[in-house]
Coordinates of C-alpha atoms in Angstrom, one line a residue:
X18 CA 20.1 24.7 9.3
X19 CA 19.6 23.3 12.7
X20 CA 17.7 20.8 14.4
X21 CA 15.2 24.4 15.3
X22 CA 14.7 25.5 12.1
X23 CA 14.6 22.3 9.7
X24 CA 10.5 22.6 8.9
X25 CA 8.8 19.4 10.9
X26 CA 5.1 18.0 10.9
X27 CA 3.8 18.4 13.8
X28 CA 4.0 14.9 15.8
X29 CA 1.8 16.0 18.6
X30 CA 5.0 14.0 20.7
X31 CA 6.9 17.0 21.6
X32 CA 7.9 18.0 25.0
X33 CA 10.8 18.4 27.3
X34 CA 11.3 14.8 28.0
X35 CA 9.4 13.3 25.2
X36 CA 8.4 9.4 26.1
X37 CA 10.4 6.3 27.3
X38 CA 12.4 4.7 24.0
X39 CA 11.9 7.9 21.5
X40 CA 15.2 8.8 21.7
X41 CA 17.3 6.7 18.3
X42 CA 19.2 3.7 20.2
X43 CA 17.8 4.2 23.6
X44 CA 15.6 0.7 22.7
X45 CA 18.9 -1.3 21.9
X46 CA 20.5 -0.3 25.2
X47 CA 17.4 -1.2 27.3
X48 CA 17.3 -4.7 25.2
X49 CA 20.9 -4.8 26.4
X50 CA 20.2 -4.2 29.7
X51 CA 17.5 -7.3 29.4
X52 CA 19.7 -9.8 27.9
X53 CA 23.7 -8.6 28.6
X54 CA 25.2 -12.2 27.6
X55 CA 23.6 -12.9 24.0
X56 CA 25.2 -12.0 21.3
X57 CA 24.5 -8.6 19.4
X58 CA 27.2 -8.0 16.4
X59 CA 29.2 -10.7 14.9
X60 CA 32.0 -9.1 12.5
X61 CA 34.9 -11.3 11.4
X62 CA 36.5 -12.8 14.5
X63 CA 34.8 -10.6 16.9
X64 CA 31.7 -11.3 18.8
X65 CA 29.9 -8.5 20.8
X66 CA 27.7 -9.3 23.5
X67 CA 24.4 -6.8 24.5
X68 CA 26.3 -5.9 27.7
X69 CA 29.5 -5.3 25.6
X70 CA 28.0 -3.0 22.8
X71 CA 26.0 -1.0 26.0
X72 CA 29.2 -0.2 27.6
X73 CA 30.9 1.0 24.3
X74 CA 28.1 3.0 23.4
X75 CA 28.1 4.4 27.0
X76 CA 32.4 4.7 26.9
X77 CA 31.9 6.6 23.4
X78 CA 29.1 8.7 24.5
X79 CA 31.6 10.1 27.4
X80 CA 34.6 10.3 24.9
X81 CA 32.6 12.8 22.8
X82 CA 32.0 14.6 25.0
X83 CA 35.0 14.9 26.5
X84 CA 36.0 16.1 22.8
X85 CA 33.6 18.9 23.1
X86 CA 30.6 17.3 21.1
X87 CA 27.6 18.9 22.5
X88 CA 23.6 18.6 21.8
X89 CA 22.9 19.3 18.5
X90 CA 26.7 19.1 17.4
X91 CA 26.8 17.1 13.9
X92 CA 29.1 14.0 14.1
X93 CA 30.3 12.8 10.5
X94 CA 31.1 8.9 10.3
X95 CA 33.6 8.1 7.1
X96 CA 34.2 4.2 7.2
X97 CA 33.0 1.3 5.6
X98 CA 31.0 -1.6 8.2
X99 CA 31.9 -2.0 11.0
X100 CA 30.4 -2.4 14.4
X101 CA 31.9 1.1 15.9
X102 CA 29.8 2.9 13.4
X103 CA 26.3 1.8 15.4
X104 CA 28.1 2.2 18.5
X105 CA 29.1 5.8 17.6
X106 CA 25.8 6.4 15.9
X107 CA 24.2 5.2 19.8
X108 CA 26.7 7.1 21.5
X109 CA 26.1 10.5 19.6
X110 CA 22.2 10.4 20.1
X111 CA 22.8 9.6 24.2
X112 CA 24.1 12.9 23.7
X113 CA 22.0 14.5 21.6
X114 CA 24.1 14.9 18.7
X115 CA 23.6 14.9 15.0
X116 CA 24.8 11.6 13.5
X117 CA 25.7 11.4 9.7
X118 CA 27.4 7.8 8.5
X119 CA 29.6 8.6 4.9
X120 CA 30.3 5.2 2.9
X121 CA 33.9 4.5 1.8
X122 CA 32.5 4.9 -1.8
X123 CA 31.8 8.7 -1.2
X124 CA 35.1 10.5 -2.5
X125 CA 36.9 13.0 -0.2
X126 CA 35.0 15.5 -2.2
X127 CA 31.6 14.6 -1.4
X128 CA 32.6 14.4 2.2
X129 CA 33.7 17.6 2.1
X130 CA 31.0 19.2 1.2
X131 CA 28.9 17.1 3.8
X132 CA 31.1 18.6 6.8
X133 CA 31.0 21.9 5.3
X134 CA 26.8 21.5 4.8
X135 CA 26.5 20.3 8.1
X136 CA 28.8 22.4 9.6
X137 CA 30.4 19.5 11.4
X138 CA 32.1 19.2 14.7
X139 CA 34.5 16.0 14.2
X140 CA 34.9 13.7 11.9
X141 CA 35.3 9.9 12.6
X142 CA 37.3 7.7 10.5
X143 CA 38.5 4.1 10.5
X144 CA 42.2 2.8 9.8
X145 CA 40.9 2.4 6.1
X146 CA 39.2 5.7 5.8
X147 CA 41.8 7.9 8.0
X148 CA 44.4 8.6 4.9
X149 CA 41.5 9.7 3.2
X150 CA 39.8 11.6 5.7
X151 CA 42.9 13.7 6.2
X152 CA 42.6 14.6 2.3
X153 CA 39.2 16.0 2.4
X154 CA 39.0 19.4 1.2
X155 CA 37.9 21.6 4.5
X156 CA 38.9 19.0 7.1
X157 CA 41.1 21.4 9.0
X158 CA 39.9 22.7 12.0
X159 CA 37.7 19.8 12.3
X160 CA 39.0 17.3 14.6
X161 CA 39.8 13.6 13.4
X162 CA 39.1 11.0 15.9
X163 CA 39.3 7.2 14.9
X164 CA 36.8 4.5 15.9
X165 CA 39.4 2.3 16.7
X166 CA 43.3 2.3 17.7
X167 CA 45.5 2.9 15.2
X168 CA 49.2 1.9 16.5
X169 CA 51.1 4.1 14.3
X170 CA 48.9 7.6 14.7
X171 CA 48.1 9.4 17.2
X172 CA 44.5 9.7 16.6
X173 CA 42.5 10.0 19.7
X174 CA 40.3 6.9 19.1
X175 CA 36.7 5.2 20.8
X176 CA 37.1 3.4 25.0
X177 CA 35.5 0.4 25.1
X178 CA 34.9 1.1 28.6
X179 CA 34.9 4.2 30.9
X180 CA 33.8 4.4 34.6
X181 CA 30.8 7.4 35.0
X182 CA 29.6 7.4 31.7
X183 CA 28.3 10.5 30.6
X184 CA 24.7 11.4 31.4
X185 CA 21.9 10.8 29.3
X186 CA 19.9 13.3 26.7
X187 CA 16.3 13.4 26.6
X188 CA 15.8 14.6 23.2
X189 CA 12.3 16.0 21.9
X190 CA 10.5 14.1 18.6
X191 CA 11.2 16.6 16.3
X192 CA 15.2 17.1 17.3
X193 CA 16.9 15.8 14.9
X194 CA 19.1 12.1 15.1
X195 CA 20.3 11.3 11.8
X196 CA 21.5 13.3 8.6
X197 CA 21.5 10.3 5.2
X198 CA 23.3 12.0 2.5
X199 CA 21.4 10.8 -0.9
X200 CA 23.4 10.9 -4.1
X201 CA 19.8 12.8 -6.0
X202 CA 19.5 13.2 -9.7
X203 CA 22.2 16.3 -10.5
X204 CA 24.5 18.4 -8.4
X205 CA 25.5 18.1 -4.6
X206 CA 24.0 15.5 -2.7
X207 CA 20.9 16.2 -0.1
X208 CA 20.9 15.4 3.7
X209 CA 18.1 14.0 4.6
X210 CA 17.2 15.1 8.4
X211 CA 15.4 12.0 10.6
X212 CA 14.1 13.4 14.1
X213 CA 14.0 11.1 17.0
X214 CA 10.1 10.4 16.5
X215 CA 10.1 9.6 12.4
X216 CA 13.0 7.0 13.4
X217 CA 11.0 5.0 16.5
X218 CA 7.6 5.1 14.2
X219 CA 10.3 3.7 11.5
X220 CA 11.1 0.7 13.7
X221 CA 7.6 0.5 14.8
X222 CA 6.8 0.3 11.1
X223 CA 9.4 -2.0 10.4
X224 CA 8.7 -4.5 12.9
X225 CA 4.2 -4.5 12.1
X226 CA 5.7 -5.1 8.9
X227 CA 8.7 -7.9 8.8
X228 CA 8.4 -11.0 10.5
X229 CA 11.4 -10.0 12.5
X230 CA 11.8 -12.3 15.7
X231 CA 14.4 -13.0 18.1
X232 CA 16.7 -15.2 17.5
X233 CA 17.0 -13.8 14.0
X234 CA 20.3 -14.1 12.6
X235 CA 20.5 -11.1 9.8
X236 CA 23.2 -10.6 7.9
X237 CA 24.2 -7.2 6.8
X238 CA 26.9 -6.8 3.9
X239 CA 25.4 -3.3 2.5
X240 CA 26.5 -0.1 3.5
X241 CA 25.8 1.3 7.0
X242 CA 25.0 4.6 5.6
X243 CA 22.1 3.5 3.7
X244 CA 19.2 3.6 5.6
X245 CA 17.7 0.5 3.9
X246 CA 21.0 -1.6 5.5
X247 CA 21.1 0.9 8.8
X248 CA 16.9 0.9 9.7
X249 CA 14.8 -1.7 8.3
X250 CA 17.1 -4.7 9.2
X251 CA 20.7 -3.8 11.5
X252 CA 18.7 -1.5 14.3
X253 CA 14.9 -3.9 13.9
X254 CA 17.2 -7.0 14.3
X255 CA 18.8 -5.3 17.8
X256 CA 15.5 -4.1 18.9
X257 CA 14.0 -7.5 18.6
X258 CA 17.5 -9.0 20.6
X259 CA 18.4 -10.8 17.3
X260 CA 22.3 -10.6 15.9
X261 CA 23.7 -9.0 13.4
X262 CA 26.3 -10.7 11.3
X263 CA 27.8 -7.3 9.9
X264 CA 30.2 -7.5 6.8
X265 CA 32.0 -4.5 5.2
X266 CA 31.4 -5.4 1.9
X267 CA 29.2 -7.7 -0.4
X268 CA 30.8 -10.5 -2.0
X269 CA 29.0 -13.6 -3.4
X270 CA 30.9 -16.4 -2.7
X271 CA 31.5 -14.8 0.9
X272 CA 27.9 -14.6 1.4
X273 CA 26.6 -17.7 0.8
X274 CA 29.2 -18.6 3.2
X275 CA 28.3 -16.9 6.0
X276 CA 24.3 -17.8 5.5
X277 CA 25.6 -21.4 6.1
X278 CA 28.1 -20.6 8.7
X279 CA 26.0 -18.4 11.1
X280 CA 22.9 -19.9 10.0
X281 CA 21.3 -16.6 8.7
X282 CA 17.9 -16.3 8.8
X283 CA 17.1 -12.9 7.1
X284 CA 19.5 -10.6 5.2
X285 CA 18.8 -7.4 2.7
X286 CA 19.9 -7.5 -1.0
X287 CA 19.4 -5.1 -4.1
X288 CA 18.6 -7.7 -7.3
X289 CA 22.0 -7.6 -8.7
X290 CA 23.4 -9.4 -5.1
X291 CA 20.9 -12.3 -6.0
X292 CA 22.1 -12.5 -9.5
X293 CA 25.6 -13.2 -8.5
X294 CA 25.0 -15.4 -6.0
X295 CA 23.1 -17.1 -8.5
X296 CA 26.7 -17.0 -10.3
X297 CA 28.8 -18.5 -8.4
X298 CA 29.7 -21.6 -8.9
X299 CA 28.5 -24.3 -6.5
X300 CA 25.3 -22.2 -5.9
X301 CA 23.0 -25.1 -7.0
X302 CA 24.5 -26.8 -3.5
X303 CA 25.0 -23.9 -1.4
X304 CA 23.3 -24.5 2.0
X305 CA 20.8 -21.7 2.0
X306 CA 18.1 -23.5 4.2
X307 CA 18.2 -21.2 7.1
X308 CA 16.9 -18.1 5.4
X309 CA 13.0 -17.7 6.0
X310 CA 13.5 -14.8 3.6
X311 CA 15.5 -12.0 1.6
X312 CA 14.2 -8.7 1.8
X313 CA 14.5 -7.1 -1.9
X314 CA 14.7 -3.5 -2.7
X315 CA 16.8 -0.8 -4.2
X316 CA 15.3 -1.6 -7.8
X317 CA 13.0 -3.5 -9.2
X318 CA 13.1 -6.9 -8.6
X319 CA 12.6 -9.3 -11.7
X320 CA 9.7 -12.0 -11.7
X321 CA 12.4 -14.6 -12.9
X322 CA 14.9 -13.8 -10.0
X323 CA 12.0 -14.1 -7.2
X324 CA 11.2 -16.9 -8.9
X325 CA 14.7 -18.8 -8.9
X326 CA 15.0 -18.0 -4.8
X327 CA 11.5 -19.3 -4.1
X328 CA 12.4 -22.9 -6.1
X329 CA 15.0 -23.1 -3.2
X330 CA 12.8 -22.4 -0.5
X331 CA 13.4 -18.5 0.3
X332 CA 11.1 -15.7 -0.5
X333 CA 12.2 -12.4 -1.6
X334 CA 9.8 -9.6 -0.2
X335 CA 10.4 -6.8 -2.6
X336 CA 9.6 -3.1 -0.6
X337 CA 9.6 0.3 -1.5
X338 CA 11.2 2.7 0.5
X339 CA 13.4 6.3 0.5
X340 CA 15.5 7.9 2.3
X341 CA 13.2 10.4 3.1
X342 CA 10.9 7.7 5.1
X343 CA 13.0 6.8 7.3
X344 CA 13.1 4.1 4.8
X345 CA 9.9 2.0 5.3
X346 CA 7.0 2.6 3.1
X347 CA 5.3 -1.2 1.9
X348 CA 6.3 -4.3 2.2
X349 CA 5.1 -7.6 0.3
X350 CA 3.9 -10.7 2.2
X351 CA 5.9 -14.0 2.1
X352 CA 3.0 -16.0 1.1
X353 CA 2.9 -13.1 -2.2
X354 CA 6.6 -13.2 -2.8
X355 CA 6.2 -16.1 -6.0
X356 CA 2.7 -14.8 -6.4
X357 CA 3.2 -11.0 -7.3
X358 CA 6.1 -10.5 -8.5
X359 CA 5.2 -6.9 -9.7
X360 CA 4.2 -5.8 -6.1
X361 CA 5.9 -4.2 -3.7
X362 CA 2.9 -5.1 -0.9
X363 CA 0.5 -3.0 1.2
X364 CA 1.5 -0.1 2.9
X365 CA 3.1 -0.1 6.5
X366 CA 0.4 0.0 9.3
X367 CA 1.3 3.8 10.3
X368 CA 1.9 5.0 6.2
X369 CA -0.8 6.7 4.1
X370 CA -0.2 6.4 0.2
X371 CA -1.6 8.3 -2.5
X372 CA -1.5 7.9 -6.3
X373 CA -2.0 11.3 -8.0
X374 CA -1.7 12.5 -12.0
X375 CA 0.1 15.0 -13.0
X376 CA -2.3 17.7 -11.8
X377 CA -2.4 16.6 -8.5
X378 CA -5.7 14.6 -8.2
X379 CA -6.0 11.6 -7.0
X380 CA -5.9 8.1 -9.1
X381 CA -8.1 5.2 -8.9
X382 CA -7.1 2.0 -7.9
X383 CA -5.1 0.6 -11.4
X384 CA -3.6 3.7 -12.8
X385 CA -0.5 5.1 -12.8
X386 CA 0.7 8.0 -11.3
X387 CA 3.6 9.6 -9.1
X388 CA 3.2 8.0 -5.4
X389 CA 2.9 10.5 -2.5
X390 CA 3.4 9.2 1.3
X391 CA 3.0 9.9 4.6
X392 CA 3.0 9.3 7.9
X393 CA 5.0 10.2 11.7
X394 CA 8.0 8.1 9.9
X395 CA 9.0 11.0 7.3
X396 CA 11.5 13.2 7.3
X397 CA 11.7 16.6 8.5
X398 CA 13.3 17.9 5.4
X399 CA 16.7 18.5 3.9
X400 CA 19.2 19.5 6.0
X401 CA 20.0 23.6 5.1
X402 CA 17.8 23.1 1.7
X403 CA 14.6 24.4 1.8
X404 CA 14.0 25.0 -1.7
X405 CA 14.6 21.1 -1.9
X406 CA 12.3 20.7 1.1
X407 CA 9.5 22.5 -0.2
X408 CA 9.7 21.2 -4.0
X409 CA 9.5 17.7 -1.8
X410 CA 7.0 17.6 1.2
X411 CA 4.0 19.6 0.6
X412 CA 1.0 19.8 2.7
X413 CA 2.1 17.2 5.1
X414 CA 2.7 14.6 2.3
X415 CA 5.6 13.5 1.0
X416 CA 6.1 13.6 -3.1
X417 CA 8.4 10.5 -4.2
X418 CA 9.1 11.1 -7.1
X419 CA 8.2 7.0 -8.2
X420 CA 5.0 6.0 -10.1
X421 CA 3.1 3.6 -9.6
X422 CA -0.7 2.2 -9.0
X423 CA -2.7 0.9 -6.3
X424 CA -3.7 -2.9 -7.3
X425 CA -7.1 -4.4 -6.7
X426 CA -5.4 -6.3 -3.8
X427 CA -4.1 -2.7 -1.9
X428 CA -0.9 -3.1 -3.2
X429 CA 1.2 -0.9 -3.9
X430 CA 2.9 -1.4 -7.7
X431 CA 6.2 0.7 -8.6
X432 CA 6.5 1.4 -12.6
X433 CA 9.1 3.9 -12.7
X434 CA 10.7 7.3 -11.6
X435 CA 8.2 10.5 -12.6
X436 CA 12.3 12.3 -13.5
X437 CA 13.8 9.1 -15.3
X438 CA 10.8 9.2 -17.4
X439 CA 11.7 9.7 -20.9
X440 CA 9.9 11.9 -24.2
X441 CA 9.8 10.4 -27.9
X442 CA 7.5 11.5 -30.3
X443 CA 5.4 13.0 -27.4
X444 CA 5.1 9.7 -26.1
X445 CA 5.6 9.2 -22.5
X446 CA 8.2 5.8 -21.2
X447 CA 8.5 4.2 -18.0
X448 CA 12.4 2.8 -18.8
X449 CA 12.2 0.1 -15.9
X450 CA 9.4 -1.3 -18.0
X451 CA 11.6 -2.1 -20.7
X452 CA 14.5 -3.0 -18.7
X453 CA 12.9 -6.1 -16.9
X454 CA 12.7 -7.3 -20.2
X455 CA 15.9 -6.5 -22.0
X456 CA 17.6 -8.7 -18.8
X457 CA 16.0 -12.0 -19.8
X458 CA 17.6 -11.7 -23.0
X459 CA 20.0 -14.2 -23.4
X460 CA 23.5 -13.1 -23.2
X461 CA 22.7 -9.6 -21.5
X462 CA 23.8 -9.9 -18.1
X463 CA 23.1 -6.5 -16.5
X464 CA 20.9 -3.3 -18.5
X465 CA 19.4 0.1 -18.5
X466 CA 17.2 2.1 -20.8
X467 CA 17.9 5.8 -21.1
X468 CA 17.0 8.3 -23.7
X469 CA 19.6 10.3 -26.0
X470 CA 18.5 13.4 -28.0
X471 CA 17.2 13.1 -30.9
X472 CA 16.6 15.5 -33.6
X473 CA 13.0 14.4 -35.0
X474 CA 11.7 12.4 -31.8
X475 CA 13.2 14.7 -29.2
X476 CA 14.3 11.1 -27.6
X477 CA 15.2 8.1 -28.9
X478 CA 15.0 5.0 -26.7
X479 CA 18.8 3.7 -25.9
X480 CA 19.6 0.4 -23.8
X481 CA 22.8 0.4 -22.5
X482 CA 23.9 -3.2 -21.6
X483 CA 26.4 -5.3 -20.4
X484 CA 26.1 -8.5 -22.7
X485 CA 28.2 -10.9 -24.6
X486 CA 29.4 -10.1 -28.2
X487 CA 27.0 -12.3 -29.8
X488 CA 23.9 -9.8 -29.1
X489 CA 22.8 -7.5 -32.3
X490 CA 20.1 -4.6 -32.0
X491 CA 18.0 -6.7 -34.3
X492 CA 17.7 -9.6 -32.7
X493 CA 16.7 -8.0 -29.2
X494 CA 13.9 -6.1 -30.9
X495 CA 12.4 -9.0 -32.7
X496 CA 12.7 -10.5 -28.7
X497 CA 10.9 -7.1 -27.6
X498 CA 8.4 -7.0 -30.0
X499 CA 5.7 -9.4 -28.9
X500 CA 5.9 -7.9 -24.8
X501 CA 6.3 -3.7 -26.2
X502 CA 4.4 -1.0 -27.6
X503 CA 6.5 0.0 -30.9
X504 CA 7.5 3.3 -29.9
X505 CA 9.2 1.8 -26.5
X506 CA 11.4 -0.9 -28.7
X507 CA 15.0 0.6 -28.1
X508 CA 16.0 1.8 -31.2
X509 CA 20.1 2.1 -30.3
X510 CA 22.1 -0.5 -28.3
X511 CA 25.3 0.6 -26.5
X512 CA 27.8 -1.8 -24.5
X513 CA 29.6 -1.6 -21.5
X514 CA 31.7 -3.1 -19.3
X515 CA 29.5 -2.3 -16.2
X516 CA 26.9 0.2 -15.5
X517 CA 27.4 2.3 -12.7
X518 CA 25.5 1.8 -9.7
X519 CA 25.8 3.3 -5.6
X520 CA 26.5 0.9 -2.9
X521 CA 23.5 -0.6 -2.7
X522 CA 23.0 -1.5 -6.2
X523 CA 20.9 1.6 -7.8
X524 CA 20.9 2.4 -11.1
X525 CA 23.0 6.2 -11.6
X526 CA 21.1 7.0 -14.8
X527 CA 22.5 10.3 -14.8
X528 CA 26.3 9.2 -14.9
X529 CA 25.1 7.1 -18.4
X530 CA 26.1 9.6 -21.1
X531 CA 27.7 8.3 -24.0
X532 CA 31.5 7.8 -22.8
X533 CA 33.5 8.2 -26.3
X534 CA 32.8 8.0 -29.8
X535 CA 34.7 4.5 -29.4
X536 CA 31.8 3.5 -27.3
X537 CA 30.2 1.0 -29.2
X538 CA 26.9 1.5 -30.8
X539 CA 24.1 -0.2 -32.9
X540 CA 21.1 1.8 -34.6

């Protein structure tokens, strides 16, 4: 499926030329043109100015296409951060390419079936990324180019500069700019297809919504090819002139370093990030008194954590996002963040939300029931998929797949996934519900509720946690009891070493089948 035929709402902002700052980038290279000397990217040593990162994006935007990348082309991006990916990202859109960015923790599999969806015309790689690139299945006959120089191959690799650069694209709204790969619920994942139009009413969404400003310093040490890492703070942050301190990986201690060292003032983290800095020792002292705040999402974020970062001064505003919204959907208010915990804030300025049961009618404020959204910022569809697409965005409106309810306050409140719900004794259970609680147990350090099949109850409630020795079935359910309806006390308690989460920190429920009969178990 192409840019043409991917089914799109109709924006109303069409036309040959479209409008000044539609197309994806073109607002980062007009701030550069504004302010050439401050400082854009910060990664490791390196320091990238406006004017700098303009003329890359403009050097790599001649290279491909000098490498026969043409509008509507799809560019594949296999590397873990690094600054080359938003300059190829930029560069690819100036030319009306497709851009899709692949995480290092996507095996050689996975990308191969992205460059065999997409039909892909070259595939980027870093000096990390490049043995592995070489080994995904498909690859040949797809050019490898690397975003750097690498001494000892002869890869043909990004300018920083080039005299002439190649000539601007004017895309339309609804031409595509960006296929997200998202892991889903079973099978091959789905690409997620973001025009030029749903990604500027993304950052215009973003920036009503975040107290973004410009000398923000925002540190970004989740992956690139998440949207929530990529959208809501790395591209917002360049459109507002801030910098970017940009890390390949999360690591604790290395965090709390940099917030002190660059004097970061906003950053992204799932709730297991927060826990470990938490962990590490010396936290209690750690200079964190730059941050005005911590934007939480990827799960649900637990009262106690919010809690523990608001006695040091910094509010974590849980949102709600997907993929397939560019991400940004709600986001809560810093003066809410200790307040309501449970709330995930009011819905962007340019997003309609609707609650509806499960026969499609709409909810009343306080009741639960699977979350619908809309607005210019949603995706067109899935890339090549449109039994997905259909099953997905229907009449305009996009279907989640997350419940939740509509407070007295507008807020919107997440409960759970409508697909991770689970059956017992006919019974329907939210598992994040019991989750937040099995986590302030003490002992358990990280945990997730699924159901296993069951003979008489069809399902049987099963935590899965990753806890010290000393913890016993029994004793968590007498802890449950008082806060849980009896048929949602988890009746079977398995241990792990870890649970297995994406790059950002969510929860892969469906990778949580039992791994052995040595796995061990308490009913």
């Amino acid at each position: 499926m192409d840019a043409s035929s991917t089914p799109t709402p109709d924006s109303g902002l069409g036309g040959p030329a479209g409008f000044t700052g539609l197309r994806y980038g073109e607002l980062v290279e007009r701030r550069a043109e504004r302010q050439p000397h401050r400082t854009a990217i910060i990664h490791g040593d390196e320091r990238i100015s406006y004017g700098q990162l303009l003329d890359r994006i403009r050097a790599a935007a001649s290279f491909l296409t000098e490498q026969g990348v043409r509008p509507g082309d799809r560019v594949v991006c296999y590397s873990e951060n690094r600054p080359e990916i938003l300059i190829a990202l930029y560069a690819s859109s100036r030319i009306g390419a497709v851009f899709t960015p692949v995480g290092i923790a996507s095996p050689p599999t996975d990308v191969g079936y992205i460059l065999q969806d997409l039909s892909a015309r070259v595939l980027l790689v870093s000096p990390h990324t490049v043995d592995a690139g070489r080994e995904v299945p498909g690859v040949d006959g797809i050019p490898i180019l690397s975003l750097e120089k690498v001494h000892d191959l002869a890869l043909p690799h990004l300018p920083a500069y080039v005299p002439g650069p190649a000539p601007e694209h004017r895309p339309t709204a609804d031409s595509a700019a960006l296929v997200v790969y998202t892991s889903g619920t079973s099978g091959h994942p789905k690409g997620v297809t973001l025009s030029h139009g749903a990604l500027f009413f993304n950052g215009v969404n973003t920036l009503l919504g975040l107290d973004i400003v410009a000398d923000d310093v925002t540190l970004v040490n989740t992956p690139l090819s998440h949207v929530a890492a990529l959208n809501t703070l790395a591209v917002a942050t360049l459109y507002k002139g801030g910098t970017v301190v940009l890390d390949s990986k999360f690591d604790a201690g290395r965090c709390l370093q940099q917030i002190e060292q660059f004097a970061v003032t906003t950053m992204f983290a799932v709730p297991s990030m927060l826990t470990l800095m938490a962990q590490v020792p010396g936290f209690t002292d750690a200079n964190t008194s730059s941050l005005r705040w911590i934007l939480g999402g990827g799960a649900p974020m637990p009262p106690e954590l919010v809690a523990l970062w608001a006695s040091r001064g910094v509010p974590v505003l849980a949102s709600y996002g997907l993929t397939e919204a560019g991400p940004s959907v709600s986001f809560r208010r810093a003066t809410d963040a200790a307040l309501k915990s449970a709330s995930s804030g009011t819905p962007a300025l340019l997003t309609d939300l609707r609650i509806v049961s499960d026969d499609g009618s709409d909810l009343p404020p306080g009741q639960v029931g699977e979350v619908l959204v809309r607005g210019p910022h949603i995706a067109s569809g899935y890339w090549g998929n449109e039994t997905a697409t259909a099953e997905t965005f229907r009449q305009g409106w996009l279907a989640s797949g997350d419940r939740g309810f509509i407070d007295v306050d507008g807020d919107l409140c997440i409960t759970g996934r409508s697909k991770e719900i689970i059956i017992t004794g006919g019974e329907n259970v939210d598992p994040a519900e019991i989750e937040h609680l099995v986590v302030q147990y003490p002992g358990i350090r990280d945990a997730a509720v699924v159901g296993r099949p069951d003979p008489v109850w069809g399902e049987i409630i099963t935590a899965v946690v990753v806890c010290d020795d000393t913890v016993e079935l029994e004793e968590l359910q007498q802890f449950l009891r008082p806060h849980l309806a009896k048929f949602k006390i988890p009746r079977v308690l398995e241990r792990r070493e870890s649970l297995p989460r994406s790059p950002v920190g969510k929860l892969l429920r469906r990778e949580l089948t039992p791994i052995s009969q040595d796995t061990p178990v308490q009913r």
